Coordinates of C-alpha atoms in Angstrom, one line a residue:
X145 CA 65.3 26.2 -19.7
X146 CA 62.1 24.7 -18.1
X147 CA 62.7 25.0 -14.1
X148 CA 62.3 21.3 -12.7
X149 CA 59.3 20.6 -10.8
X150 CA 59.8 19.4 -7.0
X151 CA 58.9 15.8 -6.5
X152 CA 55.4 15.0 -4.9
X153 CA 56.0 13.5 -1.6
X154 CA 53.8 10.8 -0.7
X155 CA 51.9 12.9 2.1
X156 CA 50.6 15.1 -1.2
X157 CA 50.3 11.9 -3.5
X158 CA 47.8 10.6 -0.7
X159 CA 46.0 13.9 -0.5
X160 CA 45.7 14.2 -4.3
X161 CA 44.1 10.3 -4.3
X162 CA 41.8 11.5 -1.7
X163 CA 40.6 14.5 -3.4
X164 CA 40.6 12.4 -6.5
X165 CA 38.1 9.9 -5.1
X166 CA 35.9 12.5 -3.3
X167 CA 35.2 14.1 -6.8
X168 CA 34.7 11.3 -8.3
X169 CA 31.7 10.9 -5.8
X170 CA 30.3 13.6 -7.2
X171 CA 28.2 14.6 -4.4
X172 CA 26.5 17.6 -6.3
X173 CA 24.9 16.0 -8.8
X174 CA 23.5 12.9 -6.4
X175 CA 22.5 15.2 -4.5
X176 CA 20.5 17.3 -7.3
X177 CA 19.5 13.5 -9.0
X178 CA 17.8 12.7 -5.0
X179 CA 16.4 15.7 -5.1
X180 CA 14.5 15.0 -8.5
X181 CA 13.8 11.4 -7.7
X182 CA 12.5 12.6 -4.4
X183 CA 10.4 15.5 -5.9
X184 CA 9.0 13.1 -8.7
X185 CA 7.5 10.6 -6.3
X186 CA 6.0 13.7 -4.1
X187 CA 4.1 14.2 -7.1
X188 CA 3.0 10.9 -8.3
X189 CA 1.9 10.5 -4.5
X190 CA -0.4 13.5 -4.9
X191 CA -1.5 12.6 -8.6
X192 CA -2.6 8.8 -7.4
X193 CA -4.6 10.6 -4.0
X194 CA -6.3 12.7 -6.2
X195 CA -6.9 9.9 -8.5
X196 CA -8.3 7.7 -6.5
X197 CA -10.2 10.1 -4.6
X198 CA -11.8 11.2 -8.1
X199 CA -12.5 7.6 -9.4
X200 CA -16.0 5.7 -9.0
X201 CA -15.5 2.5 -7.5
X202 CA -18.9 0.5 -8.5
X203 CA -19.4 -2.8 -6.5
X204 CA -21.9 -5.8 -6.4
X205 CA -22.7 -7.0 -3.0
X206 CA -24.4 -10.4 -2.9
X207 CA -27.0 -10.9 -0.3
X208 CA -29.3 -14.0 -0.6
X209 CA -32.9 -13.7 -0.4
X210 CA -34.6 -10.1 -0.4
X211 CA -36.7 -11.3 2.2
X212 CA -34.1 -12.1 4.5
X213 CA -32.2 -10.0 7.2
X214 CA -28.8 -9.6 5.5
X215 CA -30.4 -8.3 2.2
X216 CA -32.1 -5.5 3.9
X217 CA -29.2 -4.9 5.6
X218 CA -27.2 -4.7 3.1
X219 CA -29.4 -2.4 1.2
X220 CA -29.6 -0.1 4.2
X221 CA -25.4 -0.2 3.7
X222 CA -26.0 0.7 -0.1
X223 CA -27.5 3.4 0.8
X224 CA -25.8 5.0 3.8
X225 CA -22.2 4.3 2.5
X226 CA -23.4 6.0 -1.7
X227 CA -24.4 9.0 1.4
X228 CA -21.1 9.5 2.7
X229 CA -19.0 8.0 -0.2
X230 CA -20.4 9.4 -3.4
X231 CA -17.6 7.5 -5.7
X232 CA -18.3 4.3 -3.9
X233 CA -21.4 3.0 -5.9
X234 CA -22.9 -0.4 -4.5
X235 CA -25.4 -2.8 -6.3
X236 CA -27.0 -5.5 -4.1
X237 CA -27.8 -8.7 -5.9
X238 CA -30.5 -11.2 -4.8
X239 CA -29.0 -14.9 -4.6
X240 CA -29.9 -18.6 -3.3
X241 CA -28.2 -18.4 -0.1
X242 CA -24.3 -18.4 1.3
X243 CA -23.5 -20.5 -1.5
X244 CA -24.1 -18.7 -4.0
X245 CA -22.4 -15.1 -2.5
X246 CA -19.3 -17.3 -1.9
X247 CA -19.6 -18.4 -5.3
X248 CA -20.3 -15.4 -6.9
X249 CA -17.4 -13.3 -5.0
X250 CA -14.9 -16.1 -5.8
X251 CA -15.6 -15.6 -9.4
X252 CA -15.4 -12.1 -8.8
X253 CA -18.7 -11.5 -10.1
X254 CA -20.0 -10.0 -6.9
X255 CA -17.0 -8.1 -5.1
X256 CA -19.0 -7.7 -1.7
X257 CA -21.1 -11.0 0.1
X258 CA -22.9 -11.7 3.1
X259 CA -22.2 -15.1 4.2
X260 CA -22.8 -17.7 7.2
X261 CA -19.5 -18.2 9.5
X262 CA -19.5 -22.0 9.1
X263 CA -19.3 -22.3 5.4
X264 CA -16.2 -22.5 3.9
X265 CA -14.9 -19.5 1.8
X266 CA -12.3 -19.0 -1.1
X267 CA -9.0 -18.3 -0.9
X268 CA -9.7 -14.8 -2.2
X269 CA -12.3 -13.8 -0.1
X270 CA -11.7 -11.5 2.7
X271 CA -13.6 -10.4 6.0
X272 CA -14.9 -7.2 6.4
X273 CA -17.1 -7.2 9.6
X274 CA -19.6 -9.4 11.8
X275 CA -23.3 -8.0 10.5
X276 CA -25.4 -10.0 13.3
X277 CA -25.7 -13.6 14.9
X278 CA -27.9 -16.3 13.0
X279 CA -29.6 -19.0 14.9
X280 CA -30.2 -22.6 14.0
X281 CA -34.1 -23.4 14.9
X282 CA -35.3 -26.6 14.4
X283 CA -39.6 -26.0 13.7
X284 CA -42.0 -29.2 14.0
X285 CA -45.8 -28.9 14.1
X286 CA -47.3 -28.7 17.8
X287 CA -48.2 -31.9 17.6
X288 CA -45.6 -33.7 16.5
X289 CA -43.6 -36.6 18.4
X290 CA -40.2 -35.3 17.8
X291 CA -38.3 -33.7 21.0
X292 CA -34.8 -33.6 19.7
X293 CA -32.7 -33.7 16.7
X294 CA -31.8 -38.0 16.2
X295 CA -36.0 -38.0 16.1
X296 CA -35.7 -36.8 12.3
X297 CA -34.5 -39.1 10.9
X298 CA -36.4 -40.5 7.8
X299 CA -38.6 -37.5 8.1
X300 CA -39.3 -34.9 5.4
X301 CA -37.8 -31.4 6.3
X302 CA -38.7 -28.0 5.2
X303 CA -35.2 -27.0 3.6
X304 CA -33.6 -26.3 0.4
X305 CA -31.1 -28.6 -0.7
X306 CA -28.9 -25.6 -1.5
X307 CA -27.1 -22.8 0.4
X308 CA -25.6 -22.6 3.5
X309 CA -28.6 -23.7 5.6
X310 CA -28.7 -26.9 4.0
X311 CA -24.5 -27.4 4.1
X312 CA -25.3 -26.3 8.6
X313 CA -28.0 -29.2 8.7
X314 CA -25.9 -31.6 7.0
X315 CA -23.2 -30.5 10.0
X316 CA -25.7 -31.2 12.8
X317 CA -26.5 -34.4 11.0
X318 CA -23.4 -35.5 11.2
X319 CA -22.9 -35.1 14.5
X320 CA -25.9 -37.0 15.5
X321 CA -25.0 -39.9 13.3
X322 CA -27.1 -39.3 10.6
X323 CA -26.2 -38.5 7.0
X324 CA -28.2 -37.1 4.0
X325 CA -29.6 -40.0 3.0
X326 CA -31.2 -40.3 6.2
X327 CA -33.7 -37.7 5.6
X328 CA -36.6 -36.3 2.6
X329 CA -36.3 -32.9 2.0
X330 CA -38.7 -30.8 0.5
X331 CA -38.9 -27.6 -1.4
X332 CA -36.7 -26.4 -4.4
X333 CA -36.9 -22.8 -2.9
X334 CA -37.1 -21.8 0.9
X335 CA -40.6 -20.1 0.1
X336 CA -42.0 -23.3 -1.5
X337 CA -40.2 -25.1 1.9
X338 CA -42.3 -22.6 3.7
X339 CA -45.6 -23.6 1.7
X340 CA -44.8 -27.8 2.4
X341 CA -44.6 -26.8 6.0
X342 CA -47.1 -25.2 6.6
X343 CA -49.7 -27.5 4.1
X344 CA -48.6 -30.2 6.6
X345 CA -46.2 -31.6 3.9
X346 CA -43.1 -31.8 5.7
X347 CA -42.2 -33.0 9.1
X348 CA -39.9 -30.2 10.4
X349 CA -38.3 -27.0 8.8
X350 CA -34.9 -26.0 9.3
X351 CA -33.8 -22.5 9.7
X352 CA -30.4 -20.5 9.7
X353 CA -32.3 -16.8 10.8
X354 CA -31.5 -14.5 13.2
X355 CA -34.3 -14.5 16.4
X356 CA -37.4 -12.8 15.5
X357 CA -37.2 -14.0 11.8
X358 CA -40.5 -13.1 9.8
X359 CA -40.6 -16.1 7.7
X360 CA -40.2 -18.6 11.3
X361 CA -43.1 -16.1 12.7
X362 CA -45.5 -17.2 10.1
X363 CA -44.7 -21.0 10.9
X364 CA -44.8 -21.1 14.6
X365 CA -48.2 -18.4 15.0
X366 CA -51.1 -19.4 16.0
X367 CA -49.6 -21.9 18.4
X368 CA -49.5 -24.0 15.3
X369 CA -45.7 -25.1 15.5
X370 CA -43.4 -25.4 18.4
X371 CA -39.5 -25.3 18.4
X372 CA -36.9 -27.8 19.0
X373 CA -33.5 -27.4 20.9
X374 CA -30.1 -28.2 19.3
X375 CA -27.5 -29.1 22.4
X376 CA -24.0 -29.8 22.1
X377 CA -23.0 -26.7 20.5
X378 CA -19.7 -27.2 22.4
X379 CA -19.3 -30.6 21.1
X380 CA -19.7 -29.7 17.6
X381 CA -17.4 -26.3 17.9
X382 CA -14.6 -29.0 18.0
X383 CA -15.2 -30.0 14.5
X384 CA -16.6 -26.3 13.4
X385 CA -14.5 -23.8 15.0
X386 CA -17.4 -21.3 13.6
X387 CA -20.4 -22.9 15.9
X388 CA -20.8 -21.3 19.2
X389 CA -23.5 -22.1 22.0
X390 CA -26.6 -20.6 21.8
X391 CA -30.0 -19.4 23.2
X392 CA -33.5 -19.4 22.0
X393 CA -34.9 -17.1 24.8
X394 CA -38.4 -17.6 26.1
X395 CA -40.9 -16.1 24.4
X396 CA -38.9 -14.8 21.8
X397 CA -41.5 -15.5 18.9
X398 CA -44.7 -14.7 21.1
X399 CA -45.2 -14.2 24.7
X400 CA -48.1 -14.9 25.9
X401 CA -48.3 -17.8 25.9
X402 CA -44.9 -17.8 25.3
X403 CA -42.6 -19.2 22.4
X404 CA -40.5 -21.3 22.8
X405 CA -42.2 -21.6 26.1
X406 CA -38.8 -21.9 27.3
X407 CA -35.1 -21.0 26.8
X408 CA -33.6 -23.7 24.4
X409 CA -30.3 -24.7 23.4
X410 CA -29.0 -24.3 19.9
X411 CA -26.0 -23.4 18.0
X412 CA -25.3 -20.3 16.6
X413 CA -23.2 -19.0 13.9
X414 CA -22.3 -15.5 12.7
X415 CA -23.3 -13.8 9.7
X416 CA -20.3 -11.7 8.4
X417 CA -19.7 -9.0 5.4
X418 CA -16.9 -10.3 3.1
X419 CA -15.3 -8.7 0.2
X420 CA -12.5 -9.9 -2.7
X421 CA -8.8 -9.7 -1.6
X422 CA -8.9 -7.2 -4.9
X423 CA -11.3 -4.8 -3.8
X424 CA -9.4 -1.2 -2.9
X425 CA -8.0 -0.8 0.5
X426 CA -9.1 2.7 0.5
X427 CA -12.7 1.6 -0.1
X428 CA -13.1 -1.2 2.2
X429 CA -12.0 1.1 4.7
X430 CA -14.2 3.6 3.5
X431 CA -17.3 1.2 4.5
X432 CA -16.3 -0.3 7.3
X433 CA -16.3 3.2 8.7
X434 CA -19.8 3.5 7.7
X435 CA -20.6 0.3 9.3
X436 CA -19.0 0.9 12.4
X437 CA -19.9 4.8 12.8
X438 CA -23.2 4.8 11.7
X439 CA -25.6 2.4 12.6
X440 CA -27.9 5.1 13.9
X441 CA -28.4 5.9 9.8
X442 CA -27.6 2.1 9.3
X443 CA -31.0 1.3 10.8
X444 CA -33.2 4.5 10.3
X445 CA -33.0 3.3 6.5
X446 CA -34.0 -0.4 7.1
X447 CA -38.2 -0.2 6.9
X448 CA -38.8 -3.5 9.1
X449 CA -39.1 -2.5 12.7
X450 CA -37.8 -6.2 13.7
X451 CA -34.8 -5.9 11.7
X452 CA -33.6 -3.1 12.8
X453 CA -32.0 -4.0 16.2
X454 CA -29.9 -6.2 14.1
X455 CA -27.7 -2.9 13.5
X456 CA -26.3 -3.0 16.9
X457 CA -25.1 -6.5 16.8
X458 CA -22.5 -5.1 13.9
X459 CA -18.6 -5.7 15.7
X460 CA -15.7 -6.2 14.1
X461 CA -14.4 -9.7 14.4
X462 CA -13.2 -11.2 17.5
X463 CA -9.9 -13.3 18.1
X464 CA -11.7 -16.3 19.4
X465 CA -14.8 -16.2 16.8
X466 CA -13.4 -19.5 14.8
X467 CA -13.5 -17.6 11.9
X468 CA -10.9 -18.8 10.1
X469 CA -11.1 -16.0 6.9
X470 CA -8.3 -13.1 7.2
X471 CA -9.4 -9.7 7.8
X472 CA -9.1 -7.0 4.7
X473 CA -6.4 -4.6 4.6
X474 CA -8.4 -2.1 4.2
X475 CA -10.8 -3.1 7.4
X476 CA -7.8 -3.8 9.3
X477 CA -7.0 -0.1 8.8
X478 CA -10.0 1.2 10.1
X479 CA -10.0 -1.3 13.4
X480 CA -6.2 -0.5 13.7
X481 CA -7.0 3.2 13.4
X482 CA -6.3 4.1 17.3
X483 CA -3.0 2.3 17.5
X484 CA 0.2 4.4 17.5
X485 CA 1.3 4.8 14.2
X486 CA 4.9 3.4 12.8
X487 CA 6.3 6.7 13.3
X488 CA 5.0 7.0 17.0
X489 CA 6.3 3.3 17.8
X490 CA 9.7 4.1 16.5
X491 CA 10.0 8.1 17.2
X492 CA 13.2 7.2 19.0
X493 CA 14.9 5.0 16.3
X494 CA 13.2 7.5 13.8
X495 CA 15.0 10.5 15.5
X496 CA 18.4 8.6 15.7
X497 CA 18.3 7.9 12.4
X498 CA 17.3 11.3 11.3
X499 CA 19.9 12.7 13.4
X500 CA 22.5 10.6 11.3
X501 CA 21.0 11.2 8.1
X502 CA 21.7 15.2 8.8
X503 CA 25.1 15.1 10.4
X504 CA 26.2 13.1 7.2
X505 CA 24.3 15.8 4.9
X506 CA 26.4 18.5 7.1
X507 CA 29.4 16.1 6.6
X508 CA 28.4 15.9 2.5
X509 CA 28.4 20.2 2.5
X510 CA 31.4 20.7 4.3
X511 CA 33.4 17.8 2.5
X512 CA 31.5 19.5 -1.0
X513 CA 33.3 22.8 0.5
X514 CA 36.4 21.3 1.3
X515 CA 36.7 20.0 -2.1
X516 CA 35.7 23.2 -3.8
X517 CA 38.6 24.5 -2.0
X518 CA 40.7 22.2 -2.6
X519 CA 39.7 22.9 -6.9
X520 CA 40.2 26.4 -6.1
X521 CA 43.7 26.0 -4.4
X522 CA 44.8 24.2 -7.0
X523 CA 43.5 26.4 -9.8
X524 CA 45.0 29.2 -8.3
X525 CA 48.2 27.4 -8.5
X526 CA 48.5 26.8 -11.9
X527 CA 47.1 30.8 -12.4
X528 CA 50.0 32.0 -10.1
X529 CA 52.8 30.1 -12.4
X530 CA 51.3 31.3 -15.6
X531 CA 51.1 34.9 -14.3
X532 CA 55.3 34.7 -13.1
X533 CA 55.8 33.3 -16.6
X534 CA 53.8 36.4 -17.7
X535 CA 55.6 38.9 -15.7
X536 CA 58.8 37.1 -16.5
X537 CA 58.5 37.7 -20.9
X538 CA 58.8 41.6 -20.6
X539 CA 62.7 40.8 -19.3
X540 CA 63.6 38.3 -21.9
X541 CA 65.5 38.8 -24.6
X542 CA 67.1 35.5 -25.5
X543 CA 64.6 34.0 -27.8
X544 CA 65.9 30.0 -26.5
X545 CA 64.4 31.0 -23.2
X546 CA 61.6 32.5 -24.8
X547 CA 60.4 29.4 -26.3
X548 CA 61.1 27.3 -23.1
X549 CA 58.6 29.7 -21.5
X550 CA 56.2 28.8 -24.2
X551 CA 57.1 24.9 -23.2
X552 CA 56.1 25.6 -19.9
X553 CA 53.2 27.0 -20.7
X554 CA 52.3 24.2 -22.3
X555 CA 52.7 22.3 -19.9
X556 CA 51.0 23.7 -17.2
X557 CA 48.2 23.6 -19.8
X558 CA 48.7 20.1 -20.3
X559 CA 48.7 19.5 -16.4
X560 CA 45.8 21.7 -16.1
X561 CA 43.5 19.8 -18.3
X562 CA 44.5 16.3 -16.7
X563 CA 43.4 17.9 -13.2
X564 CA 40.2 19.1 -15.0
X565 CA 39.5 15.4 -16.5
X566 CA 40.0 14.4 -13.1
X567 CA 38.1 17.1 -11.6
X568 CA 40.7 18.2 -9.2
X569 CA 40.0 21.6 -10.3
X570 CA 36.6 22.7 -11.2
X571 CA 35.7 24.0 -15.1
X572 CA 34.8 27.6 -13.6
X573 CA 38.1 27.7 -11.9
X574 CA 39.8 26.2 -15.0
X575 CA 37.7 28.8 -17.5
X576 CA 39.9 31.9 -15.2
X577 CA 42.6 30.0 -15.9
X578 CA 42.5 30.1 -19.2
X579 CA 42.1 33.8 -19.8
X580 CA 45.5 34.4 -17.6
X581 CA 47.2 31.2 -20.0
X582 CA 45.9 32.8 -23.6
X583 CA 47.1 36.3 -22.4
X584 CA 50.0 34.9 -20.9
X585 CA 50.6 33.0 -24.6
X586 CA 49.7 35.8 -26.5
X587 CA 52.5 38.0 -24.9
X588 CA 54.9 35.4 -25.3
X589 CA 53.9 36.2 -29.0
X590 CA 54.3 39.7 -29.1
X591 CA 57.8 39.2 -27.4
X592 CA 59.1 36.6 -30.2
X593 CA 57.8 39.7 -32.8
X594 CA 59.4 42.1 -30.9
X595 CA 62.7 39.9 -30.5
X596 CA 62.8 38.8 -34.0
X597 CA 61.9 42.4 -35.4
X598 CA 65.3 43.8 -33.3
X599 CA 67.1 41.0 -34.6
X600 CA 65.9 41.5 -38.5
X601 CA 64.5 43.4 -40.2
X602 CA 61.7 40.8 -41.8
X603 CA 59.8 38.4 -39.6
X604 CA 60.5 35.3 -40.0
X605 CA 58.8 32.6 -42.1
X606 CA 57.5 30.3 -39.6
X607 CA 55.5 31.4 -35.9
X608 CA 54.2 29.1 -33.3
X609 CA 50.8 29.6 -32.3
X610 CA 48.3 27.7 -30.3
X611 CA 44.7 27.0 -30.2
X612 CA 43.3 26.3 -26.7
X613 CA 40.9 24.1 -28.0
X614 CA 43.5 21.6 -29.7
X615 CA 45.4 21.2 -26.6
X616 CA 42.3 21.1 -24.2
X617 CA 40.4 18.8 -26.1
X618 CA 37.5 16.9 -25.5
X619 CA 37.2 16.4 -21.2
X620 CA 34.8 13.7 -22.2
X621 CA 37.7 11.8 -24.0

């Protein structure tokens, strides 16, 4: 008869649940699936570098009149940043004004614009850099009666009524009490407002220009015009975060005899680079490096000796500018390019946390160890029963006990497979097993032959056999 199995007592049922659950974790294979996931995103990493460091980025930069200062400028960037960034291709557009570029990049038809500080921008438009600082000048005729800006009104002025000159008089206005309809203004274009001027059609021109401009030379040579201050800058920042106080030095347009023959008041604004929220990180970045690094280039490629200095007034925005437009990520980058890194600003939490993530890996192993073990232990359990059954056949001759043995061998198969479905022994430990079980089975075999052939002389009619894989079945099952 079978021998009766000792209770489990609940000190082994506990360990048996434990071991249970920690196979169920099975910490091999998440570690092998981490490993791939890991691996796989190292690669796509690379792939996406090397893609983007491969493609041709091709961008329209819209920068108002090609006479004017940020035009040149910008073709001077065009050029330097194509130098340095060969898949950065830039294409700068002629347009009306500020207007228009803020127009044109909220449509996303230009994906780069200069623009004036004051005027308002979209809500996709993001700034890269301050190019230089424009100046409002207020012209009149030497002549003329008017000393200060209330003395326009009902006069005809030099000035577009588009663009952002025309929305920066309209501020001034404003300010002084005066409204639109308050004045004539004359010229579809700021050349043909040029051409009024000067053929004595208008009363005053209006300029947005940085100091020096050409097109405000050619009205004020010759002693023939005179310019006007603009006070209460500080008054007006108030309603126009953007307007700052300002200075017309003497001289500045001629010095001898000198004009403005003194220093006047105005406001000022800045003239900045923007660029769609869109536009690549990488790439923005990419430029505002070349601004920033080198303006030397910057202005060796700008032909107008006046428009040159202009380069060294490029900074990145300031706190306190009034500009209310967000930087770009990828500008940010470059101005946040000296500042300790994440890792550097958290190496402490960093190495804490590393520190835990590799005593729990050793914790993993050794439990992964333990475990194995554990599967091993109990393997060689069921092995060491099957091999005193096996040593036990040889010495029996009673064929009831002979066929109890083949019950417990069973059984122990039985058990064997429910520890493997529960992976409290492994399938290589199981696989030895089962060479020790079939041999053990197979000379239980034999023996009923033998027994039976000393008992009769024919063998009987029926045997018992067993296949392994009937019993085992399917572990998925």
């Amino acid at each position: 008869m079978t021998k009766p199995q000792p209770p489990q007592t609940s000190r082994q049922r506990s360990q048996a649940k434990l071991l249970s659950f920690l196979a169920s974790a099975n910490l091999a294979k998440l570690g092998v699936a981490s490993l791939v996931l890991v691996s796989l995103g190292f690669v796509a990493i690379v792939a996406m570098q090397i893609s983007d460091r491969t493609k041709v980025h091709r961008l329209k930069l819209a920068a108002g009149a090609m006479q004017g200062e940020s035009y040149i400028i910008s073709k001077a960037i065009e050029q330097v940043v194509e130098k340095y960034y060969p898949n950065i291709e830039i294409e700068v557009i002629k347009t009306g004004g500020t207007a228009e570029n803020i127009e044109q990049l909220e449509q996303n038809k230009a994906q780069l614009a200069t623009a004036q500080a004051d005027v308002s921008v979209a809500a996709s438009s993001r700034l890269i850099a301050v190019l230089y600082t424009d100046k409002f000048q207020l012209i009149v005729p030497s002549t003329s009666q008017i000393n200060q800006f209330s003395d326009l009104k009902g006069k005809r002025i030099a000035l577009p009524k588009t663009g952002g000159q025309f929305r920066s008089f309209l501020h001034v206005a404003g300010h002084f009490g005066l409204a639109e309809s308050d004045f004539i203004f004359v010229g579809e274009t700021e050349v043909a407002a040029n051409e009024a001027f000067l053929s004595n059609q208008a009363d005053a021109a209006f300029r947005v220009r940085a100091l020096a401009n050409q097109s405000i030379l050619q009205l004020v040579e010759n002693g023939s015009a005179r310019l006007v201050p603009i006070p209460q800058a500080a008054a007006m920042k108030i309603k126009y975060p953007a307007f700052e106080a300002g200075i017309i030095p003497q001289g500045a347009y001629r010095g001898n005899p000198p004009i403005p023959a003194i220093d006047l008041e105005t406001v000022q604004v800045q003239r900045t680079l923007l660029a769609h929220e869109k536009v690549d990180t990488e790439v923005i970045r990419s430029i505002t490096n070349v601004l920033m690094e080198h303006r030397q280039e910057l202005a060796d490629a700008i032909p107008q000796q006046d428009i040159k200095p202009l380069v060294a007034n490029i900074n990145p925005p300031s706190k306190d500018s009034g500009i209310g437009t967000p930087i770009h990520p990828g500008a940010q980058a470059y101005y946040d390019r000296d500042k300790p890194s994440f890792v550097q600003e958290n190496a402490d939490v960093l190495a804490l946390i590393l520190t835990i993530v590799l005593l729990l890996w050793s914790w993993g192993i050794q439990i992964k160890r333990m475990l194995e073990r554990v599967q091993k232990n109990a393997a060689d359990e069921y092995s060491s029963k099957v091999i005193n059954l096996l040593n036990e056949v040889p010495k029996t001759n009673d064929l009831k006990q002979l066929e109890a043995k083949t019950e417990d061998l069973l059984k122990l198969l039985t058990s064997a497979v429910n520890d493997l479905n529960k992976d409290v022994i492994s399938e290589e430990s199981f696989q030895s097993f089962r060479v020790i079980w079939q041999i053990a089975l197979d000379t239980v075999r034999e023996r009923r032959i033998t027994l039976y052939q000393q008992q009769s002389s024919s063998p009987p009619s029926h045997q018992v056999s067993y296949s392994l894989s009937a019993e085992k079945g399917n572990k998925s099952d």
